[in-house]
């Protein structure tokens, strides 16, 4: 019965499914797959997806990633992702279901791990502070750049093609879903944690104007066609991209004089702006207060940055309770916030976001879900990643999953699955990805087989169809 439903009704039902169920539904039969494909092409699902953790692991291979679903508390495999191999990349940002990665030449790519769509961003040699260094055959052999390493100040240094990414990139942000073909990519990078950006279709990066000599931006959000960027001192700048020249103004003065904490900015479901400050506790590697003898993944790709001073000693770190403030732009101040109420925060290398727990019953209200927030994590690639949930009621912490199922590097991060296929006419799509022709089950696999999915979803479909039919009578 379910397979004979009219296309319009089937589309309405599929639009209400979470991504794992949606992908399973698209694997049942040709009619369901056609509805699945149409829905993903048009981006017309209604369900607000629950965030997942994206990670890599030795057991998955070089070209596959893992996805841990908070909604189902299950792991999935994202297979046959496009080259370069996902395990060889650094993760430096995520938003709208897309991740931003740096490959072994330190070049940037946008990747949707659900659909396999990929966009190559303009070369980093078009960034003002990066200069290519050529060999005798005219090929780029290394980069010259201003990168802040301990003991190195005031002069550019040369970096190998893969080593630049360790110290040059901080975080990447997206203005909108790249699947639509119309978006802005904003990058915080060295020197001085400044911004450069590209619009979809651009051939080069453009530096944003600086009003401060040492801006040291930490995070940003896009709101009402403006970009709100916060510095490590709590100062907020607003950038307007609507005209041919980007305009900038400061809307909140600096709120503190010290820089040792990480700063985030986010919009709540009710439209308020929040600043979040997080502390980092650092302890010696030999004094781990939370040893994990059952650790599943031991990443062999540990590497310290070149030319580290002799006195440098790697240390372990753990996230400690976060401080929350409501931004009052009219009064030019921050107001202490003790509770998120029904909201849930997601912090890490991802674009910071805040959800309503009532719309996501699988999530815990008044909690902060975090992944590794240490900005020097690239210097300690063999550390166990700090990933967990902080309850703001009693300041208690718990792990998302134990023992650790992901590699220590690249550090796992949050994504919100996005099954929408990219508009390849407007984007710079990397053609020929394995998932273009493969059925959806090749990208999401777990213990639930297609036959089991058919039984489960048929029941859901019939129930939903009955409800829809009754509403139309």
mmCIF file of C-alpha atoms in Angstrom, residues 106-302:
data_model
loop_
_atom_site.group_PDB
_atom_site.id
_atom_site.type_symbol
_atom_site.label_atom_id
_atom_site.label_comp_id
_atom_site.label_asym_id
_atom_site.label_seq_id
_atom_site.Cartn_x
_atom_site.Cartn_y
_atom_site.Cartn_z
ATOM 1 C CA UNK A 106 46.613 23.514 2.583
ATOM 2 C CA UNK A 107 43.935 24.222 -0.044
ATOM 3 C CA UNK A 108 40.320 24.588 1.100
ATOM 4 C CA UNK A 109 37.277 22.548 0.059
ATOM 5 C CA UNK A 110 33.581 22.705 0.895
ATOM 6 C CA UNK A 111 32.136 19.210 1.288
ATOM 7 C CA UNK A 112 28.636 17.914 1.987
ATOM 8 C CA UNK A 113 29.375 14.463 3.462
ATOM 9 C CA UNK A 114 25.751 13.329 3.065
ATOM 10 C CA UNK A 115 25.461 13.958 -0.693
ATOM 11 C CA UNK A 116 29.158 13.827 -1.646
ATOM 12 C CA UNK A 117 28.963 17.267 -3.319
ATOM 13 C CA UNK A 118 32.221 19.183 -3.130
ATOM 14 C CA UNK A 119 33.331 22.719 -4.028
ATOM 15 C CA UNK A 120 36.943 23.800 -4.409
ATOM 16 C CA UNK A 121 37.486 27.223 -2.878
ATOM 17 C CA UNK A 122 39.944 29.694 -4.444
ATOM 18 C CA UNK A 123 43.622 28.966 -3.827
ATOM 19 C CA UNK A 124 45.083 30.218 -0.572
ATOM 20 C CA UNK A 125 47.821 31.863 -2.641
ATOM 21 C CA UNK A 126 45.212 34.523 -3.454
ATOM 22 C CA UNK A 127 45.042 35.443 0.252
ATOM 23 C CA UNK A 128 46.986 38.627 0.833
ATOM 24 C CA UNK A 129 49.283 37.196 3.524
ATOM 25 C CA UNK A 130 50.282 34.018 1.610
ATOM 26 C CA UNK A 131 52.975 34.052 -1.077
ATOM 27 C CA UNK A 132 53.816 30.960 -3.150
ATOM 28 C CA UNK A 133 57.472 29.905 -3.408
ATOM 29 C CA UNK A 134 58.340 28.131 -6.670
ATOM 30 C CA UNK A 135 60.962 25.507 -7.529
ATOM 31 C CA UNK A 136 63.155 25.539 -10.630
ATOM 32 C CA UNK A 137 60.370 23.884 -12.670
ATOM 33 C CA UNK A 138 57.817 26.545 -11.783
ATOM 34 C CA UNK A 139 55.811 24.386 -9.363
ATOM 35 C CA UNK A 140 54.814 25.635 -5.924
ATOM 36 C CA UNK A 141 57.108 23.964 -3.379
ATOM 37 C CA UNK A 142 56.189 25.906 -0.231
ATOM 38 C CA UNK A 143 54.437 29.010 1.074
ATOM 39 C CA UNK A 144 55.765 32.165 2.654
ATOM 40 C CA UNK A 145 53.418 33.579 5.265
ATOM 41 C CA UNK A 146 53.074 35.411 8.550
ATOM 42 C CA UNK A 147 52.075 32.690 11.005
ATOM 43 C CA UNK A 148 52.203 33.040 14.789
ATOM 44 C CA UNK A 149 54.483 30.307 16.131
ATOM 45 C CA UNK A 150 56.139 30.601 19.554
ATOM 46 C CA UNK A 151 59.377 32.588 19.224
ATOM 47 C CA UNK A 152 58.475 33.846 15.743
ATOM 48 C CA UNK A 153 57.258 37.436 15.555
ATOM 49 C CA UNK A 154 57.466 40.232 13.025
ATOM 50 C CA UNK A 155 58.719 38.352 9.978
ATOM 51 C CA UNK A 156 57.312 35.937 7.393
ATOM 52 C CA UNK A 157 58.406 32.303 7.423
ATOM 53 C CA UNK A 158 58.383 29.512 4.860
ATOM 54 C CA UNK A 159 56.118 26.494 5.366
ATOM 55 C CA UNK A 160 55.765 23.233 3.508
ATOM 56 C CA UNK A 161 52.566 22.790 1.527
ATOM 57 C CA UNK A 162 50.893 20.671 4.215
ATOM 58 C CA UNK A 163 52.391 22.445 7.230
ATOM 59 C CA UNK A 164 50.843 25.852 6.580
ATOM 60 C CA UNK A 165 47.396 24.573 7.557
ATOM 61 C CA UNK A 166 48.632 23.729 11.075
ATOM 62 C CA UNK A 167 49.041 27.382 12.031
ATOM 63 C CA UNK A 168 47.444 29.561 9.365
ATOM 64 C CA UNK A 169 43.734 28.637 9.530
ATOM 65 C CA UNK A 170 41.579 29.282 12.576
ATOM 66 C CA UNK A 171 37.898 28.898 11.621
ATOM 67 C CA UNK A 172 35.588 29.153 8.599
ATOM 68 C CA UNK A 173 31.962 30.371 8.436
ATOM 69 C CA UNK A 174 29.155 30.209 5.839
ATOM 70 C CA UNK A 175 26.441 32.792 5.241
ATOM 71 C CA UNK A 176 23.974 30.263 3.782
ATOM 72 C CA UNK A 177 23.596 26.759 2.387
ATOM 73 C CA UNK A 178 26.113 26.272 -0.486
ATOM 74 C CA UNK A 179 23.613 23.878 -2.103
ATOM 75 C CA UNK A 180 21.676 26.934 -3.270
ATOM 76 C CA UNK A 181 24.689 28.283 -5.163
ATOM 77 C CA UNK A 182 24.585 31.677 -3.413
ATOM 78 C CA UNK A 183 26.781 32.018 -0.325
ATOM 79 C CA UNK A 184 29.710 33.771 1.351
ATOM 80 C CA UNK A 185 32.649 31.990 2.974
ATOM 81 C CA UNK A 186 34.402 33.962 5.742
ATOM 82 C CA UNK A 187 37.793 32.760 7.006
ATOM 83 C CA UNK A 188 39.653 33.757 10.176
ATOM 84 C CA UNK A 189 43.375 33.330 9.566
ATOM 85 C CA UNK A 190 46.868 34.556 10.349
ATOM 86 C CA UNK A 191 48.296 37.022 10.924
ATOM 87 C CA UNK A 192 46.420 38.532 13.871
ATOM 88 C CA UNK A 193 43.282 36.416 13.308
ATOM 89 C CA UNK A 194 41.879 38.658 10.599
ATOM 90 C CA UNK A 195 39.098 37.926 8.061
ATOM 91 C CA UNK A 196 39.194 37.171 4.356
ATOM 92 C CA UNK A 197 36.143 36.141 2.356
ATOM 93 C CA UNK A 198 34.906 34.806 -0.981
ATOM 94 C CA UNK A 199 31.479 34.914 -2.572
ATOM 95 C CA UNK A 200 30.238 31.948 -4.603
ATOM 96 C CA UNK A 201 31.911 32.082 -7.995
ATOM 97 C CA UNK A 202 34.845 34.277 -6.883
ATOM 98 C CA UNK A 203 38.344 33.400 -8.113
ATOM 99 C CA UNK A 204 40.244 34.908 -5.200
ATOM 100 C CA UNK A 205 39.993 35.802 -1.519
ATOM 101 C CA UNK A 206 39.339 39.383 -0.424
ATOM 102 C CA UNK A 207 40.617 40.792 2.872
ATOM 103 C CA UNK A 208 38.063 42.520 5.065
ATOM 104 C CA UNK A 209 38.903 46.068 6.221
ATOM 105 C CA UNK A 210 40.580 46.371 9.622
ATOM 106 C CA UNK A 211 39.749 49.074 12.151
ATOM 107 C CA UNK A 212 42.070 47.594 14.778
ATOM 108 C CA UNK A 213 45.775 46.983 14.341
ATOM 109 C CA UNK A 214 45.486 43.518 15.914
ATOM 110 C CA UNK A 215 41.830 42.448 15.443
ATOM 111 C CA UNK A 216 42.106 38.890 16.814
ATOM 112 C CA UNK A 217 38.629 37.755 15.721
ATOM 113 C CA UNK A 218 37.321 34.603 17.395
ATOM 114 C CA UNK A 219 33.847 33.823 16.008
ATOM 115 C CA UNK A 220 31.004 35.212 13.894
ATOM 116 C CA UNK A 221 27.396 34.695 12.851
ATOM 117 C CA UNK A 222 25.323 35.871 9.890
ATOM 118 C CA UNK A 223 22.093 37.623 10.914
ATOM 119 C CA UNK A 224 19.749 39.794 8.821
ATOM 120 C CA UNK A 225 22.210 39.879 5.891
ATOM 121 C CA UNK A 226 24.975 41.143 8.199
ATOM 122 C CA UNK A 227 27.980 39.394 9.694
ATOM 123 C CA UNK A 228 28.505 39.925 13.429
ATOM 124 C CA UNK A 229 32.112 39.141 14.345
ATOM 125 C CA UNK A 230 33.417 38.997 17.915
ATOM 126 C CA UNK A 231 37.034 39.409 19.006
ATOM 127 C CA UNK A 232 38.785 37.707 21.919
ATOM 128 C CA UNK A 233 38.195 40.887 23.944
ATOM 129 C CA UNK A 234 34.415 40.680 23.404
ATOM 130 C CA UNK A 235 34.277 43.558 20.915
ATOM 131 C CA UNK A 236 31.704 43.086 18.151
ATOM 132 C CA UNK A 237 32.100 44.345 14.584
ATOM 133 C CA UNK A 238 29.331 44.270 11.972
ATOM 134 C CA UNK A 239 30.160 43.725 8.278
ATOM 135 C CA UNK A 240 27.674 44.588 5.537
ATOM 136 C CA UNK A 241 28.227 42.662 2.288
ATOM 137 C CA UNK A 242 25.239 44.115 0.398
ATOM 138 C CA UNK A 243 27.215 46.673 -1.642
ATOM 139 C CA UNK A 244 30.243 46.478 -3.944
ATOM 140 C CA UNK A 245 32.441 47.486 -0.985
ATOM 141 C CA UNK A 246 32.107 45.761 2.370
ATOM 142 C CA UNK A 247 31.239 48.230 5.131
ATOM 143 C CA UNK A 248 32.260 47.740 8.742
ATOM 144 C CA UNK A 249 31.429 49.315 12.074
ATOM 145 C CA UNK A 250 31.948 48.432 15.740
ATOM 146 C CA UNK A 251 28.682 47.961 17.643
ATOM 147 C CA UNK A 252 30.022 46.797 21.022
ATOM 148 C CA UNK A 253 33.189 47.960 22.796
ATOM 149 C CA UNK A 254 35.764 45.553 24.144
ATOM 150 C CA UNK A 255 34.507 43.814 27.263
ATOM 151 C CA UNK A 256 37.768 42.563 28.780
ATOM 152 C CA UNK A 257 41.548 43.003 28.664
ATOM 153 C CA UNK A 258 42.733 39.368 28.707
ATOM 154 C CA UNK A 259 42.794 36.857 25.875
ATOM 155 C CA UNK A 260 43.293 33.399 27.323
ATOM 156 C CA UNK A 261 39.675 32.273 26.906
ATOM 157 C CA UNK A 262 37.820 31.229 23.768
ATOM 158 C CA UNK A 263 34.929 33.508 22.718
ATOM 159 C CA UNK A 264 31.799 32.556 20.731
ATOM 160 C CA UNK A 265 28.793 34.487 19.453
ATOM 161 C CA UNK A 266 25.388 32.990 18.691
ATOM 162 C CA UNK A 267 21.776 33.917 18.027
ATOM 163 C CA UNK A 268 19.197 32.185 20.233
ATOM 164 C CA UNK A 269 15.884 30.829 18.871
ATOM 165 C CA UNK A 270 14.150 33.946 20.220
ATOM 166 C CA UNK A 271 16.537 36.289 18.390
ATOM 167 C CA UNK A 272 18.856 37.377 21.229
ATOM 168 C CA UNK A 273 22.612 37.595 20.744
ATOM 169 C CA UNK A 274 24.794 35.746 23.239
ATOM 170 C CA UNK A 275 28.510 35.820 23.903
ATOM 171 C CA UNK A 276 30.044 32.690 25.381
ATOM 172 C CA UNK A 277 33.472 32.594 27.037
ATOM 173 C CA UNK A 278 35.092 29.232 27.732
ATOM 174 C CA UNK A 279 38.089 28.469 29.937
ATOM 175 C CA UNK A 280 40.693 25.884 29.049
ATOM 176 C CA UNK A 281 42.278 23.868 31.859
ATOM 177 C CA UNK A 282 45.752 22.662 30.920
ATOM 178 C CA UNK A 283 47.613 19.891 32.703
ATOM 179 C CA UNK A 284 50.721 17.833 32.006
ATOM 180 C CA UNK A 285 50.420 14.921 29.608
ATOM 181 C CA UNK A 286 51.557 12.555 32.336
ATOM 182 C CA UNK A 287 48.786 13.570 34.729
ATOM 183 C CA UNK A 288 45.634 12.734 32.841
ATOM 184 C CA UNK A 289 42.762 12.892 35.379
ATOM 185 C CA UNK A 290 40.504 10.906 33.054
ATOM 186 C CA UNK A 291 42.545 8.052 31.572
ATOM 187 C CA UNK A 292 40.775 5.985 28.934
ATOM 188 C CA UNK A 293 42.347 2.520 28.877
ATOM 189 C CA UNK A 294 39.657 1.352 26.437
ATOM 190 C CA UNK A 295 40.592 3.950 23.826
ATOM 191 C CA UNK A 296 39.747 2.460 20.430
ATOM 192 C CA UNK A 297 41.592 4.855 18.164
ATOM 193 C CA UNK A 298 45.326 5.647 18.313
ATOM 194 C CA UNK A 299 46.152 8.134 15.579
ATOM 195 C CA UNK A 300 49.649 7.625 14.174
ATOM 196 C CA UNK A 301 49.675 10.958 12.387
ATOM 197 C CA UNK A 302 51.011 12.886 15.385
#
